[in-house]
mmCIF file of C-alpha atoms and ligand atoms in Angstrom:
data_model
loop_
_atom_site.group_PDB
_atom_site.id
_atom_site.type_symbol
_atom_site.label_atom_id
_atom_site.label_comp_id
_atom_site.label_asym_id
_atom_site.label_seq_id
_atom_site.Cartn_x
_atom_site.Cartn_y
_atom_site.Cartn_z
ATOM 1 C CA UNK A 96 20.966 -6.278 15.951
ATOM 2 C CA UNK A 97 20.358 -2.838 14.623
ATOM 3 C CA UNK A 98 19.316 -1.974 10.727
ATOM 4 C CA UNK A 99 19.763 1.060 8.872
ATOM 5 C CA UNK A 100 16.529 2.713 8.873
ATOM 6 C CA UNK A 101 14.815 2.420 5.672
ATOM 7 C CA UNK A 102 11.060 2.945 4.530
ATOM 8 C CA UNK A 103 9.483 0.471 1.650
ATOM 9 C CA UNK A 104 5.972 0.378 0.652
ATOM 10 C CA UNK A 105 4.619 -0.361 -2.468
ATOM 11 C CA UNK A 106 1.027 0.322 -4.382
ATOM 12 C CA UNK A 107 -0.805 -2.247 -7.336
ATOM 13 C CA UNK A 108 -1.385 -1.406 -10.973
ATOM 14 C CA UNK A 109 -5.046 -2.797 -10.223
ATOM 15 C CA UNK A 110 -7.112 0.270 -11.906
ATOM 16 C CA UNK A 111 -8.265 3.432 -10.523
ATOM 17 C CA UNK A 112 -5.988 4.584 -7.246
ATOM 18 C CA UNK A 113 -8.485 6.157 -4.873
ATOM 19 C CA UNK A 114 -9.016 8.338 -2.020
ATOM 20 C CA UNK A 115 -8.474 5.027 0.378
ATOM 21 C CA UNK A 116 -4.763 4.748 -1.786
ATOM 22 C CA UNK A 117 -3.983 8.283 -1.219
ATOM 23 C CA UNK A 118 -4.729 9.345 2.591
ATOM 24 C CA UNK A 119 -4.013 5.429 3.803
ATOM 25 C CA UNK A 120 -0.990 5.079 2.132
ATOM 26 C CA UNK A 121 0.376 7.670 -0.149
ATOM 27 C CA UNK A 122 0.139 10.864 1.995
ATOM 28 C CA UNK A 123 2.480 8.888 4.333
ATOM 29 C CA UNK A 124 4.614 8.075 1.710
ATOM 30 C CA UNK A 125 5.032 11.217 1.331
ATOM 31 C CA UNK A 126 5.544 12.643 4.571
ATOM 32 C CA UNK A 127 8.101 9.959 5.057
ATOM 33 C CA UNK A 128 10.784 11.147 2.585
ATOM 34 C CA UNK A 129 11.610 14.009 5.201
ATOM 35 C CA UNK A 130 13.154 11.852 7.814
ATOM 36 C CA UNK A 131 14.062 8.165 5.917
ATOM 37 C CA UNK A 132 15.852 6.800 2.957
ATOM 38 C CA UNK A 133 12.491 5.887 0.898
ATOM 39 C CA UNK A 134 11.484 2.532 -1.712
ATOM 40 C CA UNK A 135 8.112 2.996 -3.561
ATOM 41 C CA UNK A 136 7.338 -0.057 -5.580
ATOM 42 C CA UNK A 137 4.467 -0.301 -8.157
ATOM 43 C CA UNK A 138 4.106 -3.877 -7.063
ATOM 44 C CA UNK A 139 3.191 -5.354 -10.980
ATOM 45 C CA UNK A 140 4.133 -8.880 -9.390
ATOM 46 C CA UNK A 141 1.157 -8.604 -7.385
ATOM 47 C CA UNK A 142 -1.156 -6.955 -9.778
ATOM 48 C CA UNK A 143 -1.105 -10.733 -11.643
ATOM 49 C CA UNK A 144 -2.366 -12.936 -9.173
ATOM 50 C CA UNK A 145 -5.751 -11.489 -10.363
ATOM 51 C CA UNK A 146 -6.311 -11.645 -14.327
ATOM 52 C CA UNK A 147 -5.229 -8.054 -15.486
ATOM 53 C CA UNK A 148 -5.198 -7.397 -19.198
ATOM 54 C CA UNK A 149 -1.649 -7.144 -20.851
ATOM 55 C CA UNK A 150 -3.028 -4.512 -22.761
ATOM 56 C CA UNK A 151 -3.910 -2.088 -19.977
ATOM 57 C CA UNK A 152 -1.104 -3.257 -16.951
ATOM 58 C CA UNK A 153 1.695 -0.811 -18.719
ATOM 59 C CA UNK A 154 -0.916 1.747 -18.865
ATOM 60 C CA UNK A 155 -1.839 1.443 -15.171
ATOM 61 C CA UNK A 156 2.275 0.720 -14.039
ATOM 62 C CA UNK A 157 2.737 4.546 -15.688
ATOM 63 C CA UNK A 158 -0.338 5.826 -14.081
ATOM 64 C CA UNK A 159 0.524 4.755 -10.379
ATOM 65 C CA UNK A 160 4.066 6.148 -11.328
ATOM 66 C CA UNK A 161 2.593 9.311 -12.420
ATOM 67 C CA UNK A 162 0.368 9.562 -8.975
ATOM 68 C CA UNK A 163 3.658 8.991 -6.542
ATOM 69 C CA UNK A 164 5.295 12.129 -8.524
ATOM 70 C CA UNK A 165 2.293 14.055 -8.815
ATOM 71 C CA UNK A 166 1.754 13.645 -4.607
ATOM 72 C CA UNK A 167 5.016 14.732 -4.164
ATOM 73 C CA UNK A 168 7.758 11.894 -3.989
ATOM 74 C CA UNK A 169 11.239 12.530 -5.332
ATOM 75 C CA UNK A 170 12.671 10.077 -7.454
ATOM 76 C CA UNK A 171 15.551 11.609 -7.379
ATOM 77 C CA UNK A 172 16.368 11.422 -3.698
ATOM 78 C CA UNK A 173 14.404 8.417 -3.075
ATOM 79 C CA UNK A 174 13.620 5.359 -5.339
ATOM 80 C CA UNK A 175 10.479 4.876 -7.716
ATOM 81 C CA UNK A 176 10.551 1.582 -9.352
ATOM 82 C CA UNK A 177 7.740 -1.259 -10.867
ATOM 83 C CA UNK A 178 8.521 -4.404 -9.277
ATOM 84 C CA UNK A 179 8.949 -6.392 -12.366
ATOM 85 C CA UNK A 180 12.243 -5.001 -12.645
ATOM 86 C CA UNK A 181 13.965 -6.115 -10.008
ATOM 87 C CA UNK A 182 14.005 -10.064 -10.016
ATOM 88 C CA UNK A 183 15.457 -10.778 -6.669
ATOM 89 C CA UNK A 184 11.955 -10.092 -5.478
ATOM 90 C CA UNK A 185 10.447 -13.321 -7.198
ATOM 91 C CA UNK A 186 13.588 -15.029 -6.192
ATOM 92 C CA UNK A 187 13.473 -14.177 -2.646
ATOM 93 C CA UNK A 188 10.116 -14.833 -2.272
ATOM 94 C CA UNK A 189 10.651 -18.359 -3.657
ATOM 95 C CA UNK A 190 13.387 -18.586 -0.332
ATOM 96 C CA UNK A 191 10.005 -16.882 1.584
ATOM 97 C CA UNK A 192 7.358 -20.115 0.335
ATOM 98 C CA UNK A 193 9.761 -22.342 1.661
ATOM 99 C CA UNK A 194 10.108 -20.354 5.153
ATOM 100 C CA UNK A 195 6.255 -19.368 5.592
ATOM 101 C CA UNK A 196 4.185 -22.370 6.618
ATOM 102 C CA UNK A 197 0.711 -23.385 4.924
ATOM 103 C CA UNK A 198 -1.200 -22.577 8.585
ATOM 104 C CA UNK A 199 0.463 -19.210 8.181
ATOM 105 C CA UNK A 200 -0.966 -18.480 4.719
ATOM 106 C CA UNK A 201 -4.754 -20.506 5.760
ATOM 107 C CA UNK A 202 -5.282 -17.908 7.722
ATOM 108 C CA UNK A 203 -4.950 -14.589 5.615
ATOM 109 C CA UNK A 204 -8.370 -12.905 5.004
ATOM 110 C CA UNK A 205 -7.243 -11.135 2.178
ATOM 111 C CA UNK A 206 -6.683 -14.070 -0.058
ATOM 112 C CA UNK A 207 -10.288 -15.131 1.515
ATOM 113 C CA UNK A 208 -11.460 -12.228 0.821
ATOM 114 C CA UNK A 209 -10.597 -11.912 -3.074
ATOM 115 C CA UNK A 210 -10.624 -15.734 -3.263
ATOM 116 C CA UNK A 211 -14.802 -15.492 -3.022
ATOM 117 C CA UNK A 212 -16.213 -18.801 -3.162
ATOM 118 C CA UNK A 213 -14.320 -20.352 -5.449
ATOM 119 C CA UNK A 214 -11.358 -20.570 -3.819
ATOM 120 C CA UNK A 215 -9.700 -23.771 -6.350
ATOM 121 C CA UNK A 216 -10.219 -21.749 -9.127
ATOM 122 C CA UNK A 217 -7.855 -19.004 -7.557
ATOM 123 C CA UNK A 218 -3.938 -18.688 -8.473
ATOM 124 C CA UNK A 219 -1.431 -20.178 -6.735
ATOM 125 C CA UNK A 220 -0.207 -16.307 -6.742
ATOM 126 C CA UNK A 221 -3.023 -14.987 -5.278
ATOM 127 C CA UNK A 222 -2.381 -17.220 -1.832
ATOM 128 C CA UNK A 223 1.587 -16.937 -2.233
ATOM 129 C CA UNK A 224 1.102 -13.132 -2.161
ATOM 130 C CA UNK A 225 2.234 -12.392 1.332
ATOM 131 C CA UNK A 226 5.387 -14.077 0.682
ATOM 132 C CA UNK A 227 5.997 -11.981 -2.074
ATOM 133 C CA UNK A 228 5.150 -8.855 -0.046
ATOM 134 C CA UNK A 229 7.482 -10.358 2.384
ATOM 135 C CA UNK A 230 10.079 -10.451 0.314
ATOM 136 C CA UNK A 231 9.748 -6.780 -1.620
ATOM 137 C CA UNK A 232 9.983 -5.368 2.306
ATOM 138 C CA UNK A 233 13.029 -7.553 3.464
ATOM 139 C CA UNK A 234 14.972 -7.645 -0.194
ATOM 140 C CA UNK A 235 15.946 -4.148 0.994
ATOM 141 C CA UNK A 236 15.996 -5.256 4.380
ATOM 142 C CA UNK A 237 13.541 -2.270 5.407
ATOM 143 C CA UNK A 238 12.723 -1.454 8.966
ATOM 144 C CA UNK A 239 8.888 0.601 8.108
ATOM 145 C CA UNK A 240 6.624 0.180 5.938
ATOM 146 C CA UNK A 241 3.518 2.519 5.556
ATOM 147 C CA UNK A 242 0.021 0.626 4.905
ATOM 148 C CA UNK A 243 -3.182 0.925 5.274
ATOM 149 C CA UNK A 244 -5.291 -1.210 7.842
ATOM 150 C CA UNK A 245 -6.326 -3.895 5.604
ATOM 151 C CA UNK A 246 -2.381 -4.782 4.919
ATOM 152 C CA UNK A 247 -1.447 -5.357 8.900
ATOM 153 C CA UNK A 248 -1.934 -9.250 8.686
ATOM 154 C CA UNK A 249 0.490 -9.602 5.806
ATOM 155 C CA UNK A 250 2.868 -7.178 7.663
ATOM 156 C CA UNK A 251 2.827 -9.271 10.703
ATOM 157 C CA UNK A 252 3.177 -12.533 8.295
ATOM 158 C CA UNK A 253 6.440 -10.719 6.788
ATOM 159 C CA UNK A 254 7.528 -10.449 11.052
ATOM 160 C CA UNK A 255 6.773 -13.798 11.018
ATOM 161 C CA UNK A 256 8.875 -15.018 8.030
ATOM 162 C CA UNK A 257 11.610 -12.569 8.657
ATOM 163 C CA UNK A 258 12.092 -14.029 12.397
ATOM 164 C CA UNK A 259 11.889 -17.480 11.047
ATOM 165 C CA UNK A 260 14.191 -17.333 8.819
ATOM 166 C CA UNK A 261 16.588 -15.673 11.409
ATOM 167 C CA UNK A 262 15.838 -19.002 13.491
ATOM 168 C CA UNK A 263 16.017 -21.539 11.066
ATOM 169 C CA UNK A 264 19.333 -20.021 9.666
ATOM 170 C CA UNK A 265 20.660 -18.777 13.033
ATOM 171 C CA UNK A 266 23.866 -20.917 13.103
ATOM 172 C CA UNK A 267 24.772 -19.953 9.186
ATOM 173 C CA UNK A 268 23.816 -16.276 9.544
ATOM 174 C CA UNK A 269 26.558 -16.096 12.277
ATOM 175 C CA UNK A 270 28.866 -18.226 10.436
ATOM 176 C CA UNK A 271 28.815 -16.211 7.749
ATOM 177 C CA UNK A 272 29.256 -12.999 9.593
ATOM 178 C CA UNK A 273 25.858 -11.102 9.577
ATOM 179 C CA UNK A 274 25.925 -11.567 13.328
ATOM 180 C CA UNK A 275 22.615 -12.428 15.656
ATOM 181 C CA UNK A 276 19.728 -11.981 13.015
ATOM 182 C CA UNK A 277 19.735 -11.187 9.319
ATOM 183 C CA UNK A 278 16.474 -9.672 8.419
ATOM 184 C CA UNK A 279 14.981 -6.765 10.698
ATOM 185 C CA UNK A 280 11.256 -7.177 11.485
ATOM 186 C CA UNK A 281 9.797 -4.450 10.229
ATOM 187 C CA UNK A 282 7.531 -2.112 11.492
ATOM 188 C CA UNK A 283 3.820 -0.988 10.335
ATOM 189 C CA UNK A 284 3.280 2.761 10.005
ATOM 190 C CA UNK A 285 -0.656 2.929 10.483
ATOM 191 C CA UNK A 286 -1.560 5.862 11.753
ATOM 192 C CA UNK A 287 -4.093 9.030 11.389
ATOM 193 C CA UNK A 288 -7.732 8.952 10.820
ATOM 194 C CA UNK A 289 -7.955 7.367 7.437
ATOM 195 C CA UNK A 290 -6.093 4.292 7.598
ATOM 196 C CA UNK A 291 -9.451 2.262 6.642
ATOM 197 C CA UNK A 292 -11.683 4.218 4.088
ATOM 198 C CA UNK A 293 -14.358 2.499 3.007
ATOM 199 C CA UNK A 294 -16.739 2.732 0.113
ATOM 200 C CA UNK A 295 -19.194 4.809 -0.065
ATOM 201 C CA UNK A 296 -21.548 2.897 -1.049
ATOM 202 C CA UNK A 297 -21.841 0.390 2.144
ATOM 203 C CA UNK A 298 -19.742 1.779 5.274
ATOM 204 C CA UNK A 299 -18.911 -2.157 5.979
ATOM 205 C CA UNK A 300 -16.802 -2.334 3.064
ATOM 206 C CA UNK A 301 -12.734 -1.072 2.129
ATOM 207 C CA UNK A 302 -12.588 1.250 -0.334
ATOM 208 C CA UNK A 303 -11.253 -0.446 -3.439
ATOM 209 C CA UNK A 304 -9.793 -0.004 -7.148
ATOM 210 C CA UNK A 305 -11.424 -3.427 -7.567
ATOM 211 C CA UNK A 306 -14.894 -2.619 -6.321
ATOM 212 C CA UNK A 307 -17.535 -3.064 -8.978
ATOM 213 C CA UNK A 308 -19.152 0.352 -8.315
ATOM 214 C CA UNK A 309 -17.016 3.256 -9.170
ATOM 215 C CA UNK A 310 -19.531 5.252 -7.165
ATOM 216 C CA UNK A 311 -17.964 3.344 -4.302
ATOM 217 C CA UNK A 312 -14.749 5.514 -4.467
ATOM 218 C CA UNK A 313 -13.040 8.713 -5.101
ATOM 219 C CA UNK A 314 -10.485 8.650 -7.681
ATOM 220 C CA UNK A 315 -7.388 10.482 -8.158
ATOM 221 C CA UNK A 316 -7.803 11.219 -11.559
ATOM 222 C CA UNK A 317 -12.166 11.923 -11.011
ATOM 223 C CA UNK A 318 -12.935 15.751 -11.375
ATOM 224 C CA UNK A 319 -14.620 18.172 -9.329
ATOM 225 C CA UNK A 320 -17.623 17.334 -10.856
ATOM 226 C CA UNK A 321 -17.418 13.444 -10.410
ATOM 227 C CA UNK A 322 -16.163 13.935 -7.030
ATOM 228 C CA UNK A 323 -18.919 16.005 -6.370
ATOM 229 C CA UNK A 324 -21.494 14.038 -7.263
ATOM 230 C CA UNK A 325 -20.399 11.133 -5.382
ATOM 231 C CA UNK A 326 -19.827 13.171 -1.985
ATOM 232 C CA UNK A 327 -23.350 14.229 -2.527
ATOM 233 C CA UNK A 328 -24.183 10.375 -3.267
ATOM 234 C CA UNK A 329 -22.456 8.955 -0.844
ATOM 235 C CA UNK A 330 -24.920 6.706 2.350
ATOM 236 C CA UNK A 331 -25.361 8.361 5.296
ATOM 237 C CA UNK A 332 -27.427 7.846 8.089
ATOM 238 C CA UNK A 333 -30.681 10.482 8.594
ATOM 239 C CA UNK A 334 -29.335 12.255 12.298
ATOM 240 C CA UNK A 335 -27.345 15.458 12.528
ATOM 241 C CA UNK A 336 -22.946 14.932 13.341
ATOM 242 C CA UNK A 337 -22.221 14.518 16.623
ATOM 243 C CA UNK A 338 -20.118 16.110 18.587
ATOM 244 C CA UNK A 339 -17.787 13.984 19.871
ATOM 245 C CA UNK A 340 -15.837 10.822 18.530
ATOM 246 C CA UNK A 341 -17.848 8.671 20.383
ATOM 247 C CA UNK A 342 -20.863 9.567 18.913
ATOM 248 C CA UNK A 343 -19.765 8.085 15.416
ATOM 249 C CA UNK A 344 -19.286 4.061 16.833
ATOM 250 C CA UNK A 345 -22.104 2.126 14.933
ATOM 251 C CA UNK A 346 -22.954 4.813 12.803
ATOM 252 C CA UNK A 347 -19.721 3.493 9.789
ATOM 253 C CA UNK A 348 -20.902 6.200 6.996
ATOM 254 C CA UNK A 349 -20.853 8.670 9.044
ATOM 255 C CA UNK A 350 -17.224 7.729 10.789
ATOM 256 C CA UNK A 351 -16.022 7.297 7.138
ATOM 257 C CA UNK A 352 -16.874 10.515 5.846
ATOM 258 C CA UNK A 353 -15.311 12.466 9.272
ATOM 259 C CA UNK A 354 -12.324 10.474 9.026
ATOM 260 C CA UNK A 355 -11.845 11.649 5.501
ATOM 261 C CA UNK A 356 -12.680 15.087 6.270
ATOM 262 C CA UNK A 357 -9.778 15.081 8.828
ATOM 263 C CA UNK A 358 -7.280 13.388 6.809
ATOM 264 C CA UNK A 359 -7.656 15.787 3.737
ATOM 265 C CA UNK A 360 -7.787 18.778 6.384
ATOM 266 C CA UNK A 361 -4.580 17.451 8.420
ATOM 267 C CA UNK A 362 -6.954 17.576 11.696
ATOM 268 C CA UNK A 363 -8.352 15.202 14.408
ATOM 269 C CA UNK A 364 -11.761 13.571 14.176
ATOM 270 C CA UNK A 365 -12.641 15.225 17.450
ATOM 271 C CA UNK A 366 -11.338 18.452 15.970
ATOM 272 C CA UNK A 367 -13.724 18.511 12.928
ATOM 273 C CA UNK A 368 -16.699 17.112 15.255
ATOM 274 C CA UNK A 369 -16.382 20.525 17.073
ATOM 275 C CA UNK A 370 -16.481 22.184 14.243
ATOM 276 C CA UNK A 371 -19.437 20.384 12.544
ATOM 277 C CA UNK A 372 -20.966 18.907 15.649
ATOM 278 C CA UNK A 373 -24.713 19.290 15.104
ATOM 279 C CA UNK A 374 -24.744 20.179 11.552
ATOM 280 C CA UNK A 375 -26.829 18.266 8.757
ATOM 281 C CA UNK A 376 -24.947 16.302 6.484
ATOM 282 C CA UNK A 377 -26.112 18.249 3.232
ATOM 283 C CA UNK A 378 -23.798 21.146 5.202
ATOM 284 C CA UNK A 379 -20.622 19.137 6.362
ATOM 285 C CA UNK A 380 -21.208 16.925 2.263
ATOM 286 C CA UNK A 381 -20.494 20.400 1.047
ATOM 287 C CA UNK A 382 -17.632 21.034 2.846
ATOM 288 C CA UNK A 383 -15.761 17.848 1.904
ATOM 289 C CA UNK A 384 -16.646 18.502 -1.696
ATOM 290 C CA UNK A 385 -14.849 21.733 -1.492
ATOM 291 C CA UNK A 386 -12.105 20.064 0.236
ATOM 292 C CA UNK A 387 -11.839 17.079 -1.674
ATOM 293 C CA UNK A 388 -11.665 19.114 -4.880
ATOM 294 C CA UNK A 389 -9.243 21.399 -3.656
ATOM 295 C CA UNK A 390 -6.694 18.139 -2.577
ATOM 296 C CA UNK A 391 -7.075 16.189 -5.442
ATOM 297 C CA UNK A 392 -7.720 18.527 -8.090
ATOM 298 C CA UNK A 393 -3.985 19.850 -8.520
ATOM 299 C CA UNK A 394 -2.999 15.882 -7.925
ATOM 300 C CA UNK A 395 -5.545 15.158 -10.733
ATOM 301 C CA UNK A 396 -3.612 17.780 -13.206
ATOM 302 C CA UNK A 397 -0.133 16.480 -12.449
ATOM 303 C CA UNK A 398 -1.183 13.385 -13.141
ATOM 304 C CA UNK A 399 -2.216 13.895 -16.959
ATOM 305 C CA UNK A 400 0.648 15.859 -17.468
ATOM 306 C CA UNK A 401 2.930 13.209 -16.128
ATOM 307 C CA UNK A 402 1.060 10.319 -18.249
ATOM 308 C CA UNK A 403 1.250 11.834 -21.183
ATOM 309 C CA UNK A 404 5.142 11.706 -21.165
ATOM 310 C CA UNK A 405 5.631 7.886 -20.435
ATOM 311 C CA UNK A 406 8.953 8.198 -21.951
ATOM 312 C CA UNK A 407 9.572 10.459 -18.805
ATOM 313 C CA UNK A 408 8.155 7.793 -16.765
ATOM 314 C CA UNK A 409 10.194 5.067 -18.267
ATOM 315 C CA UNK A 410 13.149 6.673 -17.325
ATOM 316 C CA UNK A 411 12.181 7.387 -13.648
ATOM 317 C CA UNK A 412 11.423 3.734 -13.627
ATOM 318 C CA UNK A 413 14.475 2.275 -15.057
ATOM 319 C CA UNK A 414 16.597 4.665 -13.284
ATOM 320 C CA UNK A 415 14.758 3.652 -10.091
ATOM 321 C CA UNK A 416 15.081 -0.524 -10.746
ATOM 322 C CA UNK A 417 18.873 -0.079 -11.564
ATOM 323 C CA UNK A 418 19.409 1.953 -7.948
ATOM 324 C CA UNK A 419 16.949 -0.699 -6.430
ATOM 325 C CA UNK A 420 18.717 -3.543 -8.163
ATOM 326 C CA UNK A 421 21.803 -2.581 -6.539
ATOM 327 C CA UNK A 422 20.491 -2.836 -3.070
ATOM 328 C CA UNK A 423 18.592 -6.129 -3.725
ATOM 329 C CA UNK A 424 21.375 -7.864 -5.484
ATOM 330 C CA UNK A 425 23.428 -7.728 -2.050
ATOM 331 C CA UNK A 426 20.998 -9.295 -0.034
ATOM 332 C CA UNK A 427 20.680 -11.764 -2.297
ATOM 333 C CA UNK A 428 24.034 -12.839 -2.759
ATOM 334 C CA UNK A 429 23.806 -13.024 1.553
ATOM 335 C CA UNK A 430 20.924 -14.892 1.330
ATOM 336 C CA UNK A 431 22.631 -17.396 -0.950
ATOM 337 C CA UNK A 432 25.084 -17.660 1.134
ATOM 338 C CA UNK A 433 23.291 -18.019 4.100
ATOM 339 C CA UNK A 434 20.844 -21.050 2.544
ATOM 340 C CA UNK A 435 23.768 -23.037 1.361
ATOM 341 C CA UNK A 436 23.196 -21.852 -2.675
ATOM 342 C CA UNK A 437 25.882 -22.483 -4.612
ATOM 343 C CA UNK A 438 26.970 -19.385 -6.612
ATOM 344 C CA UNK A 439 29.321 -17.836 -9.140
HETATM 345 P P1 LIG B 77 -6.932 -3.990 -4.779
HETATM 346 O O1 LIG B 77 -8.418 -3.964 -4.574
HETATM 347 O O2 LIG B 77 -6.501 -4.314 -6.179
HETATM 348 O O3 LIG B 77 -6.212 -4.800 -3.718
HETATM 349 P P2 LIG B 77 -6.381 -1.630 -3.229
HETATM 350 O O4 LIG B 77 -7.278 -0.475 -3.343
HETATM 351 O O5 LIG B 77 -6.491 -2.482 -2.009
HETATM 352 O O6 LIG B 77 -6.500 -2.478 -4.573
HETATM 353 P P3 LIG B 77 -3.513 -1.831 -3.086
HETATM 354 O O7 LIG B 77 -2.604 -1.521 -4.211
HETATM 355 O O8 LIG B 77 -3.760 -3.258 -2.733
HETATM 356 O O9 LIG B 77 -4.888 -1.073 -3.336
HETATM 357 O O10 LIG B 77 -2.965 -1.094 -1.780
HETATM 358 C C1 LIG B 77 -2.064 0.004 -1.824
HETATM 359 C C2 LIG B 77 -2.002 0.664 -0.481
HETATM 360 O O11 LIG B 77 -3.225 1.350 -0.207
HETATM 361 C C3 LIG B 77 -1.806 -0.313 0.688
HETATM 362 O O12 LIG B 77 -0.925 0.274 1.633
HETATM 363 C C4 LIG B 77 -3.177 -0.446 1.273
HETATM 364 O O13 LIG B 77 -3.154 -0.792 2.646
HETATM 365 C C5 LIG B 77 -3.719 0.957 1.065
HETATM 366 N N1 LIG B 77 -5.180 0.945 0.995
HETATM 367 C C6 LIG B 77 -5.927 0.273 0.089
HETATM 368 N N2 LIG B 77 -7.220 0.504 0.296
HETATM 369 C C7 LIG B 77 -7.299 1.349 1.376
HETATM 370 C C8 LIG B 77 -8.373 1.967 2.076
HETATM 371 N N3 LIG B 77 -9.638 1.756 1.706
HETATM 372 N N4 LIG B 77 -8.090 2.776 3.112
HETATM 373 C C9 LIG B 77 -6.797 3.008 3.484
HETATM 374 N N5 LIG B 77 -5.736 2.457 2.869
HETATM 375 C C10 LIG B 77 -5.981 1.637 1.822
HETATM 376 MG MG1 LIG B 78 -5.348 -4.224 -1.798
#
């Protein structure tokens, strides 16, 4: 079977989008729009199956918004949308539980991860989630997705489902006419040198909007000062760079803080190494506060600007939904179809 090639990925109204959002995921979004037909959710679904204050979740839906436009994706010529929009996405997904096993699910670390310890105590969302993620890729019937590393496990869970369901409905899928397979299994894009940034607080950890410490990350909307000050901050071992790549293994701050370097500079680790190969880290801190400031200071200003027209970003996001809704609503009726659902 061959798909039309189509790019989805989508982002979390969880709080402050970071440097680990932008260079892991949103730079490639991005990039992207040049050669693919683009969907870039603000997944709101998701963003419950943690508590998140009804108060502030419009606030942060309009934010992420504001950050996709402000990076540089076109809502016109792509499509910019919150999930909540779009129901087929819930109603997929409920088609997904009943295709993903339980041993599937038991073994994601994210849910273990923001599970804790008290994993009764955590929503039925929260362990449901890559089904749901599953079925935001595969409503559109997308062939890439662009992620960061901690987001390959549920990518290879949506593989899963998508060739299960393929299985399981093989003889109806052909009956009905969509041929040998109905949903593609899409691809991960996740690639570069900063498709894991971690905090810089403790070089063993993602960076994260949820993170306690907001001296952990670098935030899109922090300012030169802020960023600054946490570049300066930030752990690092006492030795001088190295010079080559290999030189960084075991030493995680370090690694971190080159790999940002050469995602914000559009270079190779090895290519900043030769540059700063020997140099103290008070040096090479400065240059990566220039840098930084310089990427995500203009982001930063585009942002407030955008969010303080939310009846702009309303619009963006209904137009989006309705041109997403379109898309979905097909699938959806084939998926019916396919599972035996009686329909109007
Ligand atoms: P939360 O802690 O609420 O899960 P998050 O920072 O992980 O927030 P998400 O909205 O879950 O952000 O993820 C959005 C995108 O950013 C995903 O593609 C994810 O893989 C990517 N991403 C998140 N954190 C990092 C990171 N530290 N480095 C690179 N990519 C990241
Ligand atoms: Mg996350």
């Amino acid at each position: 079977m061959t798909f039309r090639e189509r790019v989805f990925s989508g982002v979390q109204p969880t709080g402050n989008l970071h440097l680990g959002n932008y260079l892991g995921a949103i730079v490639k979004f991005v990039s992207l729009q040049q050669k693919y037909d683009c969907i870039y959710c603000v997944v709101d679904m998701h963003a419950i199956t943690v508590w998140q204050d009804p108060a502030e979740l419009p606030r942060a839906t309009r934010e992420v918004t504001a950050a996709f436009i402000a990076c540089g994706i076109d809502p016109k010529e792509h499509i910019v949308f919150n999930q909540s929009q779009v129901p087929e996405h819930a109603e997929l997904a409920w088609v997904f539980n009943c295709v993903a096993r339980l041993g599937w699910l038991n073994r994601m670390t994210q849910f273990k991860e923001k599970a804790g310890k008290d994993r009764e105590n955590a929503s039925v969302g929260l362990y449901a989630y890559p089904a749901l993620m599953a079925a935001d890729i595969l409503v559109y019937r997308a062939t890439h997705v662009p992620v960061g590393e901690d987001q390959k496990q549920h990518l290879e869970l949506s593989r899963d489902i998508a060739q299960k369901f393929n299985n399981d409905f093989a003889a109806s899928i052909r009956a009905k006419g969509y041929g040998e397979g109905f949903f593609p299994l899409p691809e991960p894009l996740i690639q570069g040198p900063a498709t894991r940034v971690m905090s810089l607080r403790d070089g063993s950890k993602k960076m994260s909007k949820s993170d306690a410490s907001d001296q952990s990350r670098i935030n899109l909307t922090d300012d030169a000062d802020a960023i600054a000050h946490k570049i300066r901050r930030a752990k690092t071992d006492p030795d001088a760079l190295p010079s080559e790549e290999k030189g960084l293994e075991l030493r995680l701050e370090a690694d971190n803080l080159v790999g940002i370097y050469a995602a914000l500079a559009e270079r190779t680790k090895a290519d900043v190494l030769r540059e700063y190969g020997g140099a103290q880290f008070s040096t090479f801190k400065a240059a990566l506060v220039e840098l930084a400031v310089a990427k995500v200071g203009p982001i930063n200003a585009e942002m407030k600007r955008l969010v303080a027209d939310p009846v702009y970003i309303d619009s963006v996001l209904g137009e989006g939904a309705a041109r997403a809704q379109a898309l979905a609503a097909e699938t959806m009726k084939a998926v019916k179809d396919i599972v035996g659902f009686v329909r109007r």
